[in-house]
Short mmCIF file of C-alpha atoms in Angstrom, two decimals:
data_model
loop_
_atom_site.label_atom_id
_atom_site.label_comp_id
_atom_site.label_asym_id
_atom_site.label_seq_id
_atom_site.Cartn_x
_atom_site.Cartn_y
_atom_site.Cartn_z
CA MET P 1 12.68 6.21 -60.81
CA ALA P 2 14.60 8.32 -58.30
CA ARG P 3 11.42 10.30 -57.53
CA SER P 4 9.44 7.09 -56.93
CA ARG P 5 12.11 5.73 -54.57
CA ALA P 6 12.28 9.04 -52.69
CA ALA P 7 8.52 9.02 -52.22
CA TYR P 8 8.74 5.75 -50.25
CA GLU P 9 11.57 6.97 -48.04
CA TYR P 10 10.67 8.45 -44.67
CA THR P 11 11.40 12.10 -44.05
CA GLU P 12 13.48 13.14 -41.07
CA ALA P 13 10.38 14.02 -39.04
CA GLU P 14 8.70 10.71 -39.91
CA ASP P 15 11.86 8.83 -39.01
CA LYS P 16 11.95 10.53 -35.61
CA SER P 17 8.30 9.65 -35.04
CA MET P 18 8.98 6.00 -35.86
CA ARG P 19 11.95 5.92 -33.51
CA LEU P 20 9.90 7.51 -30.73
CA GLY P 21 7.14 4.96 -31.25
CA PHE P 22 9.49 1.98 -31.13
CA LEU P 23 11.22 3.47 -28.08
CA LEU P 24 7.90 3.75 -26.23
CA ILE P 25 6.96 0.20 -27.22
CA ALA P 26 10.28 -1.13 -25.90
CA ALA P 27 9.98 0.96 -22.71
CA GLY P 28 6.46 -0.34 -22.06
CA LEU P 29 7.48 -3.97 -22.56
CA LEU P 30 10.60 -3.64 -20.41
CA SER P 31 8.59 -1.88 -17.67
CA LEU P 32 6.04 -4.69 -17.61
CA LEU P 33 8.78 -7.29 -17.49
CA GLY P 34 10.74 -5.48 -14.77
CA LEU P 35 7.72 -4.74 -12.60
CA GLY P 36 6.41 -8.26 -13.03
CA CYS P 37 9.68 -9.90 -11.95
CA CYS P 38 10.84 -7.46 -9.26
CA TRP P 39 7.64 -6.10 -7.70
CA LEU P 40 4.34 -7.41 -9.00
CA ARG P 41 5.08 -11.11 -8.55
CA PRO P 42 6.05 -10.79 -4.85
CA ALA P 43 3.04 -8.53 -4.27
CA LEU P 44 0.66 -11.07 -5.77
CA GLN P 45 2.31 -13.83 -3.75
CA GLU P 46 1.64 -11.82 -0.61
CA ARG P 47 -1.99 -11.37 -1.61
CA GLY P 48 -2.41 -14.96 -2.74
CA GLY P 49 -4.29 -17.04 -0.20
CA GLY P 50 -5.11 -13.93 1.80
CA GLY P 51 -8.26 -12.08 2.64
CA SER P 52 -9.97 -9.86 5.17
CA ALA P 53 -11.51 -10.73 8.52
CA ASN P 54 -12.88 -9.13 11.67
CA CYS P 55 -10.33 -8.86 14.45
CA THR P 56 -10.81 -8.42 18.18
CA VAL P 57 -8.04 -7.46 20.59
CA LEU P 58 -7.14 -10.17 23.07
CA ALA P 59 -4.11 -8.64 24.80
CA VAL P 60 -1.82 -5.61 24.54
CA ARG P 61 1.58 -5.88 26.15
CA GLN P 62 5.12 -4.53 26.08
CA LEU P 63 7.99 -6.98 26.07
CA GLY P 64 11.14 -6.31 28.05
CA GLU P 65 13.16 -6.57 24.86
CA ARG P 66 14.15 -3.38 23.02
CA PHE P 67 14.97 -3.04 19.34
CA ALA P 68 17.30 -0.68 17.50
CA CYS P 69 16.17 1.91 14.96
CA THR P 70 18.11 4.45 12.91
CA PHE P 71 17.34 8.16 13.20
CA SER P 72 18.51 11.03 11.01
CA CYS P 73 19.24 14.53 12.29
CA GLY P 74 20.72 16.05 9.14
CA ALA P 75 22.54 15.29 5.94
CA ALA P 76 25.60 13.86 7.70
CA CYS P 77 24.02 13.05 11.04
CA ARG P 78 22.69 9.55 11.68
CA GLY P 79 22.54 7.45 14.80
CA THR P 80 20.91 4.50 16.52
CA ALA P 81 18.21 4.61 19.17
CA ARG P 82 16.04 1.97 20.81
CA TYR P 83 12.31 1.41 21.28
CA PRO P 84 10.32 -1.12 23.36
CA CYS P 85 8.45 -3.93 21.64
CA LEU P 86 4.67 -3.63 21.66
CA GLN P 87 2.61 -6.71 20.87
CA VAL P 88 -1.09 -6.61 20.05
CA LEU P 89 -2.63 -10.09 20.06
CA VAL P 90 -5.94 -10.47 18.28
CA ARG P 91 -8.50 -13.13 17.45
CA THR P 92 -9.85 -13.24 13.91
CA SER P 93 -13.27 -14.31 12.69
CA ARG P 94 -11.50 -16.94 10.56
CA SER P 95 -9.66 -18.67 13.40
CA SER P 96 -9.85 -19.03 17.15
CA ALA P 97 -6.05 -19.08 17.50
CA PRO P 98 -4.45 -15.78 18.60
CA ALA P 99 -2.52 -13.84 15.96
CA LEU P 100 -0.01 -10.99 16.17
CA LEU P 101 -1.21 -7.72 14.64
CA HIS P 102 1.08 -5.61 12.43
CA GLU P 103 0.66 -2.20 10.80
CA ASP P 104 1.30 -3.51 7.26
CA GLU P 105 3.52 -5.89 5.26
CA ARG P 106 6.47 -3.49 5.41
CA GLN P 107 6.40 -3.31 9.19
CA LEU P 108 6.01 -7.09 9.37
CA ARG P 109 9.16 -7.60 7.31
CA THR P 110 11.10 -4.99 9.30
CA ASN P 111 10.27 -6.41 12.72
CA PRO P 112 8.06 -9.52 12.74
CA LYS P 113 8.19 -9.78 16.54
CA CYS P 114 6.46 -6.45 17.29
CA SER P 115 3.15 -4.87 16.30
CA TYR P 116 4.35 -1.27 16.05
CA ILE P 117 7.55 0.56 15.09
CA PRO P 118 7.52 4.21 16.23
CA PRO P 119 9.08 7.02 14.16
CA CYS P 120 12.68 6.74 15.25
CA ALA P 121 13.62 9.64 17.54
CA ARG P 122 17.05 10.42 18.89
CA ASP P 123 15.85 10.11 22.49
CA ASP P 124 14.98 6.60 23.69
CA GLN P 125 12.47 8.09 26.13
CA GLU P 126 10.54 9.71 23.28
CA ASN P 127 10.40 6.38 21.49
CA SER P 128 9.09 4.73 24.66
CA GLU P 129 6.41 7.42 25.04
CA ASN P 130 5.26 6.86 21.44
CA VAL P 131 4.95 3.14 22.04
CA THR P 132 3.09 3.71 25.34
CA TYR P 133 0.65 6.05 23.57
CA LYS P 134 -0.02 3.37 20.96
CA GLN P 135 -0.50 0.81 23.73
CA LYS P 136 -3.14 3.03 25.40
CA TYR P 137 -4.84 3.51 22.04
CA TRP P 138 -5.33 -0.23 21.55
CA LYS P 139 -6.37 -0.80 25.17
CA GLU P 140 -8.69 2.15 25.74
CA LYS P 141 -9.93 3.42 22.37
CA VAL P 142 -10.18 0.15 20.47
CA GLY P 143 -10.66 -2.26 23.37
CA SER P 144 -13.05 -5.05 22.42
CA GLN P 145 -14.44 -3.30 19.32
CA PRO P 146 -14.05 -5.42 16.17
CA PHE P 147 -12.09 -3.97 13.25
CA THR P 148 -11.06 -5.13 9.78
CA CYS P 149 -7.71 -6.87 9.44
CA TYR P 150 -5.96 -8.78 6.66
CA PHE P 151 -4.24 -12.13 6.71
CA ASN P 152 -2.32 -14.57 4.53
CA GLN P 153 -2.66 -18.17 5.60
CA HIS P 154 0.01 -19.44 3.21
CA LEU P 155 2.84 -17.02 4.00
CA ARG P 156 2.09 -15.76 7.54
CA PRO P 157 -0.55 -17.91 9.27
CA ASP P 158 0.21 -16.44 12.73
CA ASP P 159 0.20 -12.76 11.70
CA VAL P 160 -2.45 -10.29 10.55
CA MET P 161 -2.14 -6.78 9.10
CA LEU P 162 -4.07 -3.65 9.90
CA LYS P 163 -3.73 -2.46 6.29
CA ARG P 164 -2.28 -3.69 3.05
CA THR P 165 0.72 -2.11 1.38
CA HIS P 166 -0.09 -3.64 -2.00
CA ASP P 167 -3.72 -2.72 -2.55
CA GLU P 168 -5.76 -2.89 -5.74
CA THR P 169 -4.95 0.71 -6.72
CA VAL P 170 -1.19 0.12 -6.60
CA LEU P 171 -1.52 -3.07 -8.63
CA LEU P 172 -3.70 -1.25 -11.17
CA HIS P 173 -1.11 1.50 -11.66
CA CYS P 174 1.59 -1.15 -11.92
CA PHE P 175 -0.15 -2.48 -15.02
CA LEU P 176 -1.73 0.72 -16.31
CA TRP P 177 1.22 2.98 -17.09
CA PRO P 178 3.44 0.43 -18.90
CA VAL P 179 0.43 -0.63 -20.99
CA VAL P 180 -0.41 3.00 -21.79
CA THR P 181 3.22 3.63 -22.80
CA PHE P 182 3.17 0.56 -25.05
CA LEU P 183 -0.15 1.54 -26.69
CA VAL P 184 0.99 5.13 -27.28
CA GLY P 185 4.11 3.79 -28.99
CA VAL P 186 2.03 1.48 -31.20
CA LEU P 187 -0.32 4.37 -32.04
CA ILE P 188 2.55 6.65 -33.05
CA VAL P 189 4.03 3.97 -35.34
CA LEU P 190 0.65 3.20 -36.96
CA LEU P 191 -0.21 6.87 -37.48
CA THR P 192 3.19 7.53 -39.05
CA ILE P 193 2.81 4.57 -41.42
CA CYS P 194 -0.76 5.60 -42.32
CA ALA P 195 0.29 9.21 -42.91
CA LYS P 196 3.13 8.04 -45.17
CA SER P 197 0.80 5.71 -47.05
CA LEU P 198 -1.73 8.51 -47.60
CA ALA P 199 1.02 10.86 -48.76
CA ILE P 200 2.22 8.29 -51.31
CA ARG P 201 -1.31 7.73 -52.61
CA ALA P 202 -1.90 11.46 -52.88
CA GLU P 203 1.34 11.83 -54.83
CA ALA P 204 0.33 8.97 -57.16
CA ILE P 205 -3.11 10.54 -57.79
CA LYS P 206 -1.48 13.89 -58.46
CA LYS P 207 0.83 12.35 -61.06
CA LYS P 208 -2.07 10.64 -62.81
CA LYS P 209 -3.90 13.94 -63.13
CA HIS P 210 -0.89 15.57 -64.76
CA LEU P 211 -0.56 12.80 -67.33
#
């Protein structure tokens, strides 16, 4: 009787495998829940109602207003500098109304009034030169040439983006790795149970042969 009961008990290695499997299952589920609530849902909301269009530059201008940015010059060295506001107004193939162009969603959230935020340098003059270079780029190199832009009529009807921060690849990885973690955990648990079941059957067959 004691031998039969011991045969159904998991060994230390099998017990560790089961714990690892359940840990991976829990980690996968929690990752999906956390990413869905904190990151994936806002990303899908940004993409919802959006799409791509052809944009054409209408005007490129610098405003007199300057905005603050934070630069870093070492581990314990931080400061504030200023940069001029560059606005690139475009017309999209979806609407005749002018829209303000932005680099991406992150830049739009950081400064919705401007089209470009330069890498923050300690010298205000360097920041101004970076913005002026970008202004020349849109005026001279792009000019009236159409280019692809992205919009969201529900969230930002008066703004368009040059590129998306949350593209299909990022969303795929957001789903992929938690699901893989969950499936690996399930596989470990199933293989451990199957191995234990086969071991018990082999032990039972062995006993029958000896009888």
